[in-house]
Coordinates of C-alpha atoms and ligand atoms in Angstrom, one line a residue:
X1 CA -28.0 13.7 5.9
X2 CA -26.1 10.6 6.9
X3 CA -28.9 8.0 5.3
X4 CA -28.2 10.6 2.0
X5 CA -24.8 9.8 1.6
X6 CA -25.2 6.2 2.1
X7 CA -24.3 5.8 6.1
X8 CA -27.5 4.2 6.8
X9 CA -27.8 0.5 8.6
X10 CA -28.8 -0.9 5.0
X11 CA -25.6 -0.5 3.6
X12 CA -22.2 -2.7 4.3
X13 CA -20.2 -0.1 6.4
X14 CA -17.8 -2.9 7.0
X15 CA -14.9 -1.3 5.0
X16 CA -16.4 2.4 4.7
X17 CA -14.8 5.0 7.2
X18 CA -16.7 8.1 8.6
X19 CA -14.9 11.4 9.4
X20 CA -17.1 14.6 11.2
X21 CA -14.4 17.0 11.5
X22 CA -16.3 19.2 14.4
X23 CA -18.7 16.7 16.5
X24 CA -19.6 19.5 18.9
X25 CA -22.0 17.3 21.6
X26 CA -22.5 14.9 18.9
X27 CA -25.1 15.4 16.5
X28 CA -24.1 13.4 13.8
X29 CA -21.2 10.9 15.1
X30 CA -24.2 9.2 17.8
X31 CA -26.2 8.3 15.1
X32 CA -23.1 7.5 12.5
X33 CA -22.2 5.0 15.5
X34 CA -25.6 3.6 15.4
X35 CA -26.0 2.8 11.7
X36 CA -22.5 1.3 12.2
X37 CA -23.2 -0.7 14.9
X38 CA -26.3 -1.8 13.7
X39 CA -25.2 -2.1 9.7
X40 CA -22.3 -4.6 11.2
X41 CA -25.0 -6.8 13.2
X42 CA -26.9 -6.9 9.4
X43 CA -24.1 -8.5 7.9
X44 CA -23.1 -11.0 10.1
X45 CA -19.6 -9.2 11.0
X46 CA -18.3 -10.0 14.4
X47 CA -18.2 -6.5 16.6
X48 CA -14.6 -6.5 17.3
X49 CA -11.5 -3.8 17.6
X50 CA -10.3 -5.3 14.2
X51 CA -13.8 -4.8 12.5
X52 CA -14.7 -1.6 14.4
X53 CA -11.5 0.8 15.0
X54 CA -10.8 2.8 12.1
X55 CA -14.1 3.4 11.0
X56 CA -14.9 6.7 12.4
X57 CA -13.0 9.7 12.9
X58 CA -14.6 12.4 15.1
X59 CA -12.6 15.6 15.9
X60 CA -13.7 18.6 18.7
X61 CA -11.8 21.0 19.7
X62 CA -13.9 22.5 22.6
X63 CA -13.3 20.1 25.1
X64 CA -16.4 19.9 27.0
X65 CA -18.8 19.7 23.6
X66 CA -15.8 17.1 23.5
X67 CA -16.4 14.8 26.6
X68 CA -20.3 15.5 26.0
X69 CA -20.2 13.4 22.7
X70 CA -17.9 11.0 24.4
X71 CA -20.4 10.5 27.1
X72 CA -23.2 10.0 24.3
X73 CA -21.2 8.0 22.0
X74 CA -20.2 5.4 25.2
X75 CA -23.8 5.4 26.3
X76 CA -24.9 4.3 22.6
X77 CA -22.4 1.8 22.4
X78 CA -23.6 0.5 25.7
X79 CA -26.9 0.5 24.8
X80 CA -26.5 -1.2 21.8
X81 CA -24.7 -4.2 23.5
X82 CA -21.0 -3.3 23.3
X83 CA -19.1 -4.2 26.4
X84 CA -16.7 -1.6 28.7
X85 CA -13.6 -2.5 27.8
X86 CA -14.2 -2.8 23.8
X87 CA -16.4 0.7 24.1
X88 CA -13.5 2.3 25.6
X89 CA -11.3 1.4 23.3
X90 CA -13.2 2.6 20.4
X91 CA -14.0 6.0 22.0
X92 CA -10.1 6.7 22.1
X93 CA -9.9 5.2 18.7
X94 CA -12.7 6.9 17.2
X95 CA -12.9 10.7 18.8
X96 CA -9.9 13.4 19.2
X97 CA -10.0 16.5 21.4
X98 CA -7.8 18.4 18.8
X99 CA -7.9 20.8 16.2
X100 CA -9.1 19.2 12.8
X101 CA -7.3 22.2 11.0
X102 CA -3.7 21.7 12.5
X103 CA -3.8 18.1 12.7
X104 CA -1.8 16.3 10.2
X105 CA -4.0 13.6 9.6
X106 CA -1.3 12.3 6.7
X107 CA -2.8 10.1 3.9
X108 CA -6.3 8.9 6.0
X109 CA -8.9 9.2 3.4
X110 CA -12.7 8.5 4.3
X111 CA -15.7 7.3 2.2
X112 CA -18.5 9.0 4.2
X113 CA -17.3 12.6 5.7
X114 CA -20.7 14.4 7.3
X115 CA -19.9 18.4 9.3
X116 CA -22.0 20.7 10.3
X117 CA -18.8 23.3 10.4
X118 CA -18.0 25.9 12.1
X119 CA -19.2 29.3 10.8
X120 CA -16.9 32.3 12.3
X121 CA -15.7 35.4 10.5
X122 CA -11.8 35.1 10.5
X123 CA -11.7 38.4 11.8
X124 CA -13.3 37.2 15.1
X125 CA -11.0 34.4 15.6
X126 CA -8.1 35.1 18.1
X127 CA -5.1 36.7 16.6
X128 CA -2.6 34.1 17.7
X129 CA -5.0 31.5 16.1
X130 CA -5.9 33.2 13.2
X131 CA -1.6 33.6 12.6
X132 CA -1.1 29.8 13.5
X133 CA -4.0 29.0 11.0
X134 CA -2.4 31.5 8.5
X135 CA 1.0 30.3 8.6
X136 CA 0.1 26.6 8.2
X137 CA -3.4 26.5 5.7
X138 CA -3.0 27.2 2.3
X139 CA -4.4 30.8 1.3
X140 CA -7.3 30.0 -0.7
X141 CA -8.6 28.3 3.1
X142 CA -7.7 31.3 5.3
X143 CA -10.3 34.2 4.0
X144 CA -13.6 35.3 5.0
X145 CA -14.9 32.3 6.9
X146 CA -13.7 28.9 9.0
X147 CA -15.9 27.0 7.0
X148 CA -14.2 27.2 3.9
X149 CA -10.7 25.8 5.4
X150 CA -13.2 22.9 6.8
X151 CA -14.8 22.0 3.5
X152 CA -11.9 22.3 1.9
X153 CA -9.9 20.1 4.4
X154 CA -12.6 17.7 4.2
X155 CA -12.8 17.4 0.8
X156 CA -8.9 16.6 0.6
X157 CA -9.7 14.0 3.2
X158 CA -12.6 12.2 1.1
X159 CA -11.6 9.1 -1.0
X160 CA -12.2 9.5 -4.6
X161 CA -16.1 8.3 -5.3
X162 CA -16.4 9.3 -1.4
X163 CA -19.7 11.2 -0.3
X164 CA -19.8 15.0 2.1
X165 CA -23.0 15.9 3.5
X166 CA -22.3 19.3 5.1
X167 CA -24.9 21.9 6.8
X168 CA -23.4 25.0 6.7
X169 CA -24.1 28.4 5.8
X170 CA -24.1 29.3 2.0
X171 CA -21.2 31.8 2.1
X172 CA -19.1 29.6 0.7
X173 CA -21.0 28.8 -2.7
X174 CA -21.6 32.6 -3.4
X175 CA -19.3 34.7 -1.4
X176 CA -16.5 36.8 -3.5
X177 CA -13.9 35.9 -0.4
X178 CA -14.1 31.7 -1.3
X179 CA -13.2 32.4 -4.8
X180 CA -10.1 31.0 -5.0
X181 CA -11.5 28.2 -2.5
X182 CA -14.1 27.5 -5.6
X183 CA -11.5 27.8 -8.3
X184 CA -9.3 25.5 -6.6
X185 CA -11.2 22.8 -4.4
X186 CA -14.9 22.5 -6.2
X187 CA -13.6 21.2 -8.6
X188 CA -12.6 18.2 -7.0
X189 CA -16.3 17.5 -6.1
X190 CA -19.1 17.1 -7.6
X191 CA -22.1 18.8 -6.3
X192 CA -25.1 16.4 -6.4
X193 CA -27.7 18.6 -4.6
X194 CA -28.2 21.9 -2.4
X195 CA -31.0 22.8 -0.3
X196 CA -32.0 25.8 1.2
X197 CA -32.7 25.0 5.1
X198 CA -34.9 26.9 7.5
X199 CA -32.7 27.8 10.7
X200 CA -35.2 27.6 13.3
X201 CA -35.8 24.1 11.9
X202 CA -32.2 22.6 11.9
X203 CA -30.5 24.1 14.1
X204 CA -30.6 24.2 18.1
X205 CA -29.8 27.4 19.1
X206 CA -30.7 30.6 17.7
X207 CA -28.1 31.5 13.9
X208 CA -27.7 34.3 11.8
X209 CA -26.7 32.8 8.7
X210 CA -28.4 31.2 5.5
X211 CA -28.0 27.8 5.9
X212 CA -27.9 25.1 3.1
X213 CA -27.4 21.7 3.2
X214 CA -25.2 20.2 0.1
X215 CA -24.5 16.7 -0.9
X216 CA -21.3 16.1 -2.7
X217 CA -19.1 13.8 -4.1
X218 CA -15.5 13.3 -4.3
X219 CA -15.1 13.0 -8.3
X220 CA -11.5 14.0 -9.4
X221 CA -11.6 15.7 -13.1
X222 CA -9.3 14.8 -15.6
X223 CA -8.0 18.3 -16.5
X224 CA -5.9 19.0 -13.2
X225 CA -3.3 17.1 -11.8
X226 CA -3.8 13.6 -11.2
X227 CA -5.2 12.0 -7.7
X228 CA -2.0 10.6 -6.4
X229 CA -1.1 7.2 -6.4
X230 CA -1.8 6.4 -10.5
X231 CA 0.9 4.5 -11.7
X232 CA 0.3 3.6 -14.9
X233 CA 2.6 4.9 -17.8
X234 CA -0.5 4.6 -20.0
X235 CA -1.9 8.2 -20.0
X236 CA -5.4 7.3 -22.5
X237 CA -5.9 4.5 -19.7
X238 CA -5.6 6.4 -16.7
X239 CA -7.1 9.5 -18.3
X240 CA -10.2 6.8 -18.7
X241 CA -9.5 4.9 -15.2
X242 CA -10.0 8.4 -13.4
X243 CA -13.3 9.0 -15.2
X244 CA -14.8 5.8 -14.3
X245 CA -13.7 7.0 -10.7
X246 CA -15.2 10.0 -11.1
X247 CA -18.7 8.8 -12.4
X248 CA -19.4 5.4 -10.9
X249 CA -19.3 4.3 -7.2
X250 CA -16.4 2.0 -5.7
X251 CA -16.8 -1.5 -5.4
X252 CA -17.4 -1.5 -1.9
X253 CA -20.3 1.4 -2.6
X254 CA -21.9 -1.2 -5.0
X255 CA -22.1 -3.4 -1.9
X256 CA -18.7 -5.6 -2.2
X257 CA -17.1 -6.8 0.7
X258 CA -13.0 -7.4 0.5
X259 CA -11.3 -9.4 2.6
X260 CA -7.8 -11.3 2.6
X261 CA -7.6 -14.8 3.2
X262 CA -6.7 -15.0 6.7
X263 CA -3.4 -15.2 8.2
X264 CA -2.0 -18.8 10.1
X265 CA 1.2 -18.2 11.2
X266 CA 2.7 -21.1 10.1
X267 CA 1.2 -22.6 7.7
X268 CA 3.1 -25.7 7.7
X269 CA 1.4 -26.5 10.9
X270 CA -1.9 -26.1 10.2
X271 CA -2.0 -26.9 6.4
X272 CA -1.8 -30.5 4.3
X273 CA -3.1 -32.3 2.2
X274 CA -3.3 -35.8 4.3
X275 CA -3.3 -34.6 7.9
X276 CA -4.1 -37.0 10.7
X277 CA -6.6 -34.9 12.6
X278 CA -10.0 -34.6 13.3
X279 CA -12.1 -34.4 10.0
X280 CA -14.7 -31.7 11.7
X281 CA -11.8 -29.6 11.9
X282 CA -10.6 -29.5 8.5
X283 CA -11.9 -27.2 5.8
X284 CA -10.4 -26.9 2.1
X285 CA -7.9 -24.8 1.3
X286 CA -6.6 -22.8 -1.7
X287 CA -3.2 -21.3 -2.8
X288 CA -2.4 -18.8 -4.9
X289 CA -1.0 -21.2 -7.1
X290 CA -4.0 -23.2 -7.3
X291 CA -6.1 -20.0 -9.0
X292 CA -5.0 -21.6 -12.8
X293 CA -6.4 -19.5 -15.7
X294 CA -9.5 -18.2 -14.3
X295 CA -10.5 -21.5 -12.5
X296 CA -9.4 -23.3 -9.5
X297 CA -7.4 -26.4 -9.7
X298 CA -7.4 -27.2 -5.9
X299 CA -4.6 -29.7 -5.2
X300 CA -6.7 -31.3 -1.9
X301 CA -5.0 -29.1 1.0
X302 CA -7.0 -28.3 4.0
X303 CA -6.6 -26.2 6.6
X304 CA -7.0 -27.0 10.8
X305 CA -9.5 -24.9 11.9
X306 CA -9.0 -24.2 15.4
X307 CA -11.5 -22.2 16.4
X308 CA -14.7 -23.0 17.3
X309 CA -17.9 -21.2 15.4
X310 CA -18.6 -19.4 18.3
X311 CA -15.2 -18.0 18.0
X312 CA -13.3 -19.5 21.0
X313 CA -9.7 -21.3 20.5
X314 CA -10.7 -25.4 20.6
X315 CA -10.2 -27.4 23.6
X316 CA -7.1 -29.4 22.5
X317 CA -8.4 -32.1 25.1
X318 CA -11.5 -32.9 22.9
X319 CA -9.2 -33.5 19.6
X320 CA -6.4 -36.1 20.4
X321 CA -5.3 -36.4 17.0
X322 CA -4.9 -32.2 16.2
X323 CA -3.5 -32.2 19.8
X324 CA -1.3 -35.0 18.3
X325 CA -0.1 -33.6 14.9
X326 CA 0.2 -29.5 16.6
X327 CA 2.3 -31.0 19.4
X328 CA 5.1 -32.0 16.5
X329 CA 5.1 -27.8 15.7
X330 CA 4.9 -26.4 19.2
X331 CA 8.6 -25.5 19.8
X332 CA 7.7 -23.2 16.7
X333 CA 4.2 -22.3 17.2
X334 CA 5.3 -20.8 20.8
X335 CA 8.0 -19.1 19.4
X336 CA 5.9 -17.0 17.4
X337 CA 5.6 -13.1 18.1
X338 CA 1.4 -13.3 18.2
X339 CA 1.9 -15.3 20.9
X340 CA 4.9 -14.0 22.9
X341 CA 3.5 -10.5 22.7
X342 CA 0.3 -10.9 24.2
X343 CA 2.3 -13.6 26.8
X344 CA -0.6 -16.4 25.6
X345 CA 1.5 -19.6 25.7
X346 CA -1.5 -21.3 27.0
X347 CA -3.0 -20.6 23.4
X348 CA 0.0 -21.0 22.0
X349 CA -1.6 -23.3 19.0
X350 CA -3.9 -20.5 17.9
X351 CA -3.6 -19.1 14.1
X352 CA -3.0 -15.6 13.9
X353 CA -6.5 -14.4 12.4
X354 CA -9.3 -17.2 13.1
X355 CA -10.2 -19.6 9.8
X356 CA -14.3 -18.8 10.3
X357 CA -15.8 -21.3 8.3
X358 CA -18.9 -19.8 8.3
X359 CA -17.5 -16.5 6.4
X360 CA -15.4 -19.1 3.9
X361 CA -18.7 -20.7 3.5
X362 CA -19.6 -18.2 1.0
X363 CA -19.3 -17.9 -2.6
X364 CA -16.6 -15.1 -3.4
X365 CA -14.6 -14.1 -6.2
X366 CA -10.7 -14.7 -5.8
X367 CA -7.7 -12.3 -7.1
X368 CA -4.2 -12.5 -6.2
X369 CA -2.5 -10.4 -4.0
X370 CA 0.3 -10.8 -6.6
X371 CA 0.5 -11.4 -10.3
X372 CA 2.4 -11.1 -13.2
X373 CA -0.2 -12.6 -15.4
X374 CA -4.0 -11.6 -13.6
X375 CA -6.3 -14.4 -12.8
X376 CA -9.8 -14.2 -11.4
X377 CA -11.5 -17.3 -9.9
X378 CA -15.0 -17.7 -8.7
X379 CA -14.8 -20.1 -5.7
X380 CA -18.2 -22.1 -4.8
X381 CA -17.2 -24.7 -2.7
X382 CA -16.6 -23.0 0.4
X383 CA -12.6 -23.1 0.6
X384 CA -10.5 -20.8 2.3
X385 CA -7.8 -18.6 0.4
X386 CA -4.4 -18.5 1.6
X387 CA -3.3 -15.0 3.1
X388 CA -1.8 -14.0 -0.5
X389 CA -5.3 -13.8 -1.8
X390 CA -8.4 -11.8 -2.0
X391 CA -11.8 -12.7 -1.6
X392 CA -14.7 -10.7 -2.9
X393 CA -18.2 -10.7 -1.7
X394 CA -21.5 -9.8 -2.6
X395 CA -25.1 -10.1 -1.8
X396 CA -25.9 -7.4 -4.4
X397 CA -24.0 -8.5 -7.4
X398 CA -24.6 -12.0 -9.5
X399 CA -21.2 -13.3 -8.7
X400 CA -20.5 -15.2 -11.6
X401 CA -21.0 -11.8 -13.5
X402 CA -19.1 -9.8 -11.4
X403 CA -16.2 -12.1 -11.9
X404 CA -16.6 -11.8 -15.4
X405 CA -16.6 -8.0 -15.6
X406 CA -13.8 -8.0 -13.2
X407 CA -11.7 -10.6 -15.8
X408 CA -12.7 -9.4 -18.9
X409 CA -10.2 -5.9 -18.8
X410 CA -11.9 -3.7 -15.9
X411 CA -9.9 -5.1 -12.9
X412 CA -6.8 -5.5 -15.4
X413 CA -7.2 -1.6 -16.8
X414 CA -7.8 0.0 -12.7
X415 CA -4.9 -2.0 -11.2
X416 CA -2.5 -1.2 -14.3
X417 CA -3.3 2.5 -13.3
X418 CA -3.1 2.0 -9.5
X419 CA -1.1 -0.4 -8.2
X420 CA 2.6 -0.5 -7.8
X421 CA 4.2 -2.8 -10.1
X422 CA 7.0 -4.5 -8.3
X423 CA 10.3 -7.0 -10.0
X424 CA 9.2 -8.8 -13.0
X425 CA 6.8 -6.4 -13.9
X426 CA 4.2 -8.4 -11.6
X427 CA 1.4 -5.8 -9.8
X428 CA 1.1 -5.7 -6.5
X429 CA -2.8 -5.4 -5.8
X430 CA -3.8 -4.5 -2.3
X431 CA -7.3 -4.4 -0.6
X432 CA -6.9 -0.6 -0.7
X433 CA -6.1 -0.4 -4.8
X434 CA -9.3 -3.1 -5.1
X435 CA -11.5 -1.6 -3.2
X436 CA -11.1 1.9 -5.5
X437 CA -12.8 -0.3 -8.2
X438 CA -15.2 1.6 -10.3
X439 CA -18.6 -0.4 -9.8
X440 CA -21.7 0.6 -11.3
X441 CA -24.4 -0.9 -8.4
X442 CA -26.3 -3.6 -10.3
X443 CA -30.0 -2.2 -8.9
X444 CA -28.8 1.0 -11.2
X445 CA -28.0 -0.8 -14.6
X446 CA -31.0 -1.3 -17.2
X447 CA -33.0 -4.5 -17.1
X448 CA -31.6 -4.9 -20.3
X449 CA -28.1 -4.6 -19.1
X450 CA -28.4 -6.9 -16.5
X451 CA -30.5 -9.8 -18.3
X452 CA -27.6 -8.8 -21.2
X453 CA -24.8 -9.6 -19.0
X454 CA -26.5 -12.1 -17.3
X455 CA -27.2 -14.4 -20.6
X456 CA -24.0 -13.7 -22.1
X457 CA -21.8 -15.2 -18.8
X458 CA -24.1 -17.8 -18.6
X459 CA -23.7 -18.8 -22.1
X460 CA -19.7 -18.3 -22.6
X461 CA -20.4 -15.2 -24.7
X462 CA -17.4 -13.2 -23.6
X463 CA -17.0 -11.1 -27.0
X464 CA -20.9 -10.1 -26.2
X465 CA -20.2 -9.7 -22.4
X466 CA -17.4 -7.5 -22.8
X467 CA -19.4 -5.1 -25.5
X468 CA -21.9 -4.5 -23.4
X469 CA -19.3 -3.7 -20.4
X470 CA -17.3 -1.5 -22.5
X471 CA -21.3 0.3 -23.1
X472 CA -21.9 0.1 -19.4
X473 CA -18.2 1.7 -18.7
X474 CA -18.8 3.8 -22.1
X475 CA -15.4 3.4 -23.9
X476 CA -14.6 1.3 -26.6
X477 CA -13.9 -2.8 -26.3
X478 CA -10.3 -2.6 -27.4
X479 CA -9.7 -0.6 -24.0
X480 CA -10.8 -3.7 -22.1
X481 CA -9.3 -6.2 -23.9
X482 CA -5.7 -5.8 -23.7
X483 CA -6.7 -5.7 -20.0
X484 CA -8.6 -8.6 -19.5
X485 CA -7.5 -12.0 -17.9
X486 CA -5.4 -14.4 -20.4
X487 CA -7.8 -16.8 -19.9
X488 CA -10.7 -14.1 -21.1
X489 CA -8.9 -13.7 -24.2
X490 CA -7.8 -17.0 -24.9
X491 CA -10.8 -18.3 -25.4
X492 CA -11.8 -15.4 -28.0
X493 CA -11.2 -17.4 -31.0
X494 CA -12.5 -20.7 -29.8
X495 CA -15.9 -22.3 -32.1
X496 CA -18.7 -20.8 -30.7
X497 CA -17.8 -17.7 -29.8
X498 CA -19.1 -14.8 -32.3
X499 CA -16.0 -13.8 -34.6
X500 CA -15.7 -9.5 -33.9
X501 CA -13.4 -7.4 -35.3
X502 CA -13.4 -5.0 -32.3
X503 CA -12.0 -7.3 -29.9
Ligands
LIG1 C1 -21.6 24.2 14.4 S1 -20.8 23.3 15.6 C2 -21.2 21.6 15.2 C3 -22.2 21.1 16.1 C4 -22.3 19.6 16.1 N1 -22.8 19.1 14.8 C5 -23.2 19.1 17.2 O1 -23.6 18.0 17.2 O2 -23.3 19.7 18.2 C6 -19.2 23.5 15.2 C7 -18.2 22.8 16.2 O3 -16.9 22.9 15.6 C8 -16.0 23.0 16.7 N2 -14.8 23.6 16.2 C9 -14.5 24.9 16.0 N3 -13.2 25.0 15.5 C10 -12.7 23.7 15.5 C11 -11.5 23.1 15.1 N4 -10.5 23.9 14.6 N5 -11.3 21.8 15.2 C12 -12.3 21.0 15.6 N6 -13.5 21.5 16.0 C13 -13.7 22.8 16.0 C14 -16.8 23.9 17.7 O4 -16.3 23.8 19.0 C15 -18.2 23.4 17.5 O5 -18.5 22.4 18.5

C-alpha cells in the first residue's frame, strides 16, 4: 500500500510528510520509517532533526498498541543506523498517544496519509465518547461507523494532489448511513482504484467485515468551494490553477527538490566580493538582485564557507586569514541569538544553516522569494543563493526545460492564484506555495512531448515551447502568456522566433 501511493525508498521523501492516523503496534509507520530512512540515504540528504522531524505523523490512542509501535519504530531506527539521542527525538516528534479525532491538528496537511481504520459500530462506542465525538465532529462523520469520521478526517488532512491508501471495510463506499459522508467528502478525492481483499489474508486476527483496499487522491473539484488559500482575483485562472492541481502531481511528486538558500546570520561577515581569506573556503555567491531577466549577472561575491564537507564547524587555527577577517565581526557574530541560545560561544563564528558546497554543487533552478516582476534563472556554476531565494532540483526533469515551463506562464499563473501578494503588488512565493506546483512527471509525457520541449528550449523556440506546454497543461497559450517571465515574453518578437497570433 505504501509503495502504491508513492512512499517507497525510490522516491524523494525529502519534503513529503506521512500521516497514519491509527498506528495500532505499527503496521504501516515501521515500514513508512524504513522507506524514509532509506529514501533520505538515496539522495544524499544528511539524517538530521531538520531533515527528518515533520515527516511523519503517527497517532494511537490505545496506549499499549502505542508504546508497542514506539518500541518497533526505535528498534528500526536503531537498526538502520540512527543514533539514541536523534531516535528519541524523532519518536516524540513523529508518534502521539492521543485521539486523531479530537485532536486539533490546525492547518498540517500531508502528501502520503496510509490507515488501516478503526471499524466500530457507533452504537458500541462508550456513551461519553460517542457524546464528545458528537458534540465536536461534523454530522455527516458521526453515523454508522468510526471509519467514516477517519477517512473523512484524513482526507481534510491530505494536501491537494496528496495520495490515501486505506484498508478498511467497504461500508463506507456502499452503506446508506455514509451518505452524506459521500455527498460531502468524496468528492474531494478522487478514487484511483478499489480492491476487494481476502480477510484471512490481510489481516492478523480474525474480522467480520468486507474489506477493501482503496487508493485515492486528494483532487479538489472546481464546482465547490475553493481549497483555501487561492488568492488570486482572477476567477478563469484559478478555476484553471485548481484543475491542473486536481489532475497532475506536485512538483515535489514529479521528483523536485526545494530548498532555500541557506541562512548566515550576518551576511556582512561572511559575504564579499574581495575577501582576504582562504581561497578553499570561498564558494560563489548569488543575490537576489543578481537573478536579471531570466539569467544571472553574478557581481563576483563569495561566501566563507565554514564548515567542513563532513559537516563539522572549521578549525579557525588552520585558517589564519578567515580567523583574521571573522575576528573584525565577532563582537557581532557572538551576539547573535543562534549562538546565545544554544550557549555555543566557542562556535560563535558558525553561520546559521551550514553553506554545503556539495548540495550548491548542483545545477538548480533559481526563483525569488520575492518579486514584483517574476524571474527564473537556471544556475550551472555551482553558486550558492542568498536566503531570499529558492533553489530547485531535479534528477528527473531536464533542467533547462523545467526552467522554461516554469518561465514561460506556469509558475507565473500558480503563484498569481496562491501566493499572498504583499505592498507594491510584489508576490510573496514560499517553499509551501512552490512546492503545490502542478508537474506532469517527465517519464509520463509522450516521447514526442519531451523530444518537442526538448528541441524547442534548446533552440530558443519559446512561441513553440509554450504551445506545446499550454497542450501538455491543456488550456489555451494566451493563459500562459500574460503569466510568463518578462524576459519570456520579451523576446517573442525578436528575428528568429516564429511570428503567432496566439501568443
Ligand atoms: C484496525 S487497527 C490498526 C492496526 C494497525 N494498522 C497495526 O499496525 O496494528 C485500528 C487502531 O485504531 C486505534 N484507534 C481507535 N480509535 C482511535 C482514535 N480515536 N484515535 C487514534 N487511534 C484510534 C485502535 O486502538 C487500533 O489500534
Amino acid at each position: 500500500m505504501l509503495g502504491n501511493i508513492g512512499w517507497s525508498e525510490r522516491e524523494d521523501l525529502s519534503q513529503a510528510r506521512f500521516l497514519d492516523p491509527c498506528i495500532g503496534e505499527g503496521a504501516f509507520i515501521v515500514p513508512a520509517v524504513e522507506a524514509l530512512i532509506a529514501s533520505l540515504k538515496r539522495t544524499g540528504t544528511p539524517l538530521t532533526s531538520d531533515t527528518l522531524g515533520g515527516r511523519l505523523l503517527g497517532v494511537e490512542v490505545h496506549r499499549p498498541a502505542f508504546l508497542k509501535a514506539r518500541e518497533a519504530v526505535g528498534a528500526t531506527l536503531l537498526r538502520m543506523g540512527i543514533d539514541d539521542a536523534l531516535s528519541m527525538r524523532l519518536q516524540d516528534d513523529w508518534l502521539r498517544n492521543d485521539d486523531f479525532l479530537l485532536r486539533d491538528f490546525q492547518d498540517a496537511t500531508f502528501t502520503h496519509v496510509v490507515a488501516n481504520p478503526p471499524y466500530l459500530r457507533w452504537s458500541k462506542l462508550p456513551q461519553g465518547l460517542s457524546a464528545t465525538y458528537r458534540s465536536r465532529l461534523p454530522l455527516a462523520w458521526t453515523s454508522g461507523d468510526l471509519s467514516v469520521a477517519f477517512i473523512a478526517k484524513m482526507i481534510d488532512l491530505t494536501a491537494n494532489g496528496g495520495r490515501l491508501a486505506l484498508l478498511s471495510s467497504d461500508r463506507w463506499m456502499h452503506a446508506a448511513y455514509a451518505e452524506r459522508f459521500r455527498e460531502q467528502w468524496l468528492r474531494k478525492v478522487r478514487i484511483d482504484r478499489v480492491e476487494k481483499v481476502n480477510a484471512r489474508e490481510v489481516f492478523q486476527a480474525p474480522v467480520s467485515t468486507y474489506p477493501l483496499i482503496a487508493f485515492l487522491t486528494r483532487a479538489d473539484t472546481g464546482n465547490e468551494r475553493r481549497p483555501t488559500g487561492f488568492h488570486s482575483r482572477d476567477e478563469a485562472t484559478s478555476a484553471i490553477v485548481e484543475e491542473w492541481m486536481s489532475r497532475l502531481p506536485s512538483i515535489m511528486q514529479a521528483g523536485c527538490e526545494i530548498r532555500v538558500g541557506p541562512a548566515l546570520g550576518h551576511d556582512k561577515a561572511f559575504v564579499g566580493g574581495a575577501l582576504d581569506v582562504e581561497e578553499e573556503l570561498l564558494i560563489p555567491f548569488l543575490r537576489s538582485r543578481e537573478i536579471v531577466g531570466d539569467g544571472i549577472a553574478w557581481e563576483g561575491g563569495q561566501v566563507i564557507s565554514v564548515h567542513s564537507p563532513g559537516g563539522g564547524l572549521i578549525d579557525l587555527q588552520r585558517y589564519p586569514r578567515t580567523a583574521k577577517h571573522l575576528a573584525r565581526f565577532r563582537p557581532h557574530l557572538e551576539g547573535r541569538a543562534c549562538v546565545k541560545r544554544d550557549k555555543d560561544t566557542e562556535r560563535w563564528y558558525r553561520t546559521i544553516d551550514r553553506v554545503d558546497r556539495s548540495l550548491w554543487a548542483r545545477d538548480k533552478i533559481l526563483v525569488p522569494e520575492i518579486y514584483c516582476d517574476l524571474k527564473i534563472a537556471l544556475d550551472e556554476d555551482g553558486r550558492v543563493p542568498s536566503h531570499s531565494l529558492y533553489a530547485i532540483f531535479s534528477e528527473r526533469w531536464p533542467l533547462s526545460v523545467l526552467r522554461d515551463l516554469l518561465a514561460s506562464g506556469v509558475l507565473g499563473a500558480v503563484m498569481d492564484c496562491i501566493a499572498p501578494r504583499i505592498r507594491g503588488g510584489c508576490k510573496r512565493c514560499y517553499k509551501r506555495f512552490l512546492s503545490r506546483l502542478p508537474l506532469p512527471q517527465w517519464d509520463a509525457l509522450s516521447r514526442e512531448n519531451r523530444q518537442g520541449l526538448a528541441e524547442s528550449s534548446a533552440a530558443g523556440d519559446r512561441v513553440g515551447f509554450t504551445e506545446r506546454v499550454a497542450d501538455i497543461y491543456g488550456v489555451e497559450v494566451d493563459v500562459l502568456w500574460p503569466h510568463a517571465t518578462h524576459d519570456w515574453r520579451g523576446l517573442r518578437d525578436r528575428p528568429g522566433v516564429k511570428a503567432n497570433d496566439g501568443i
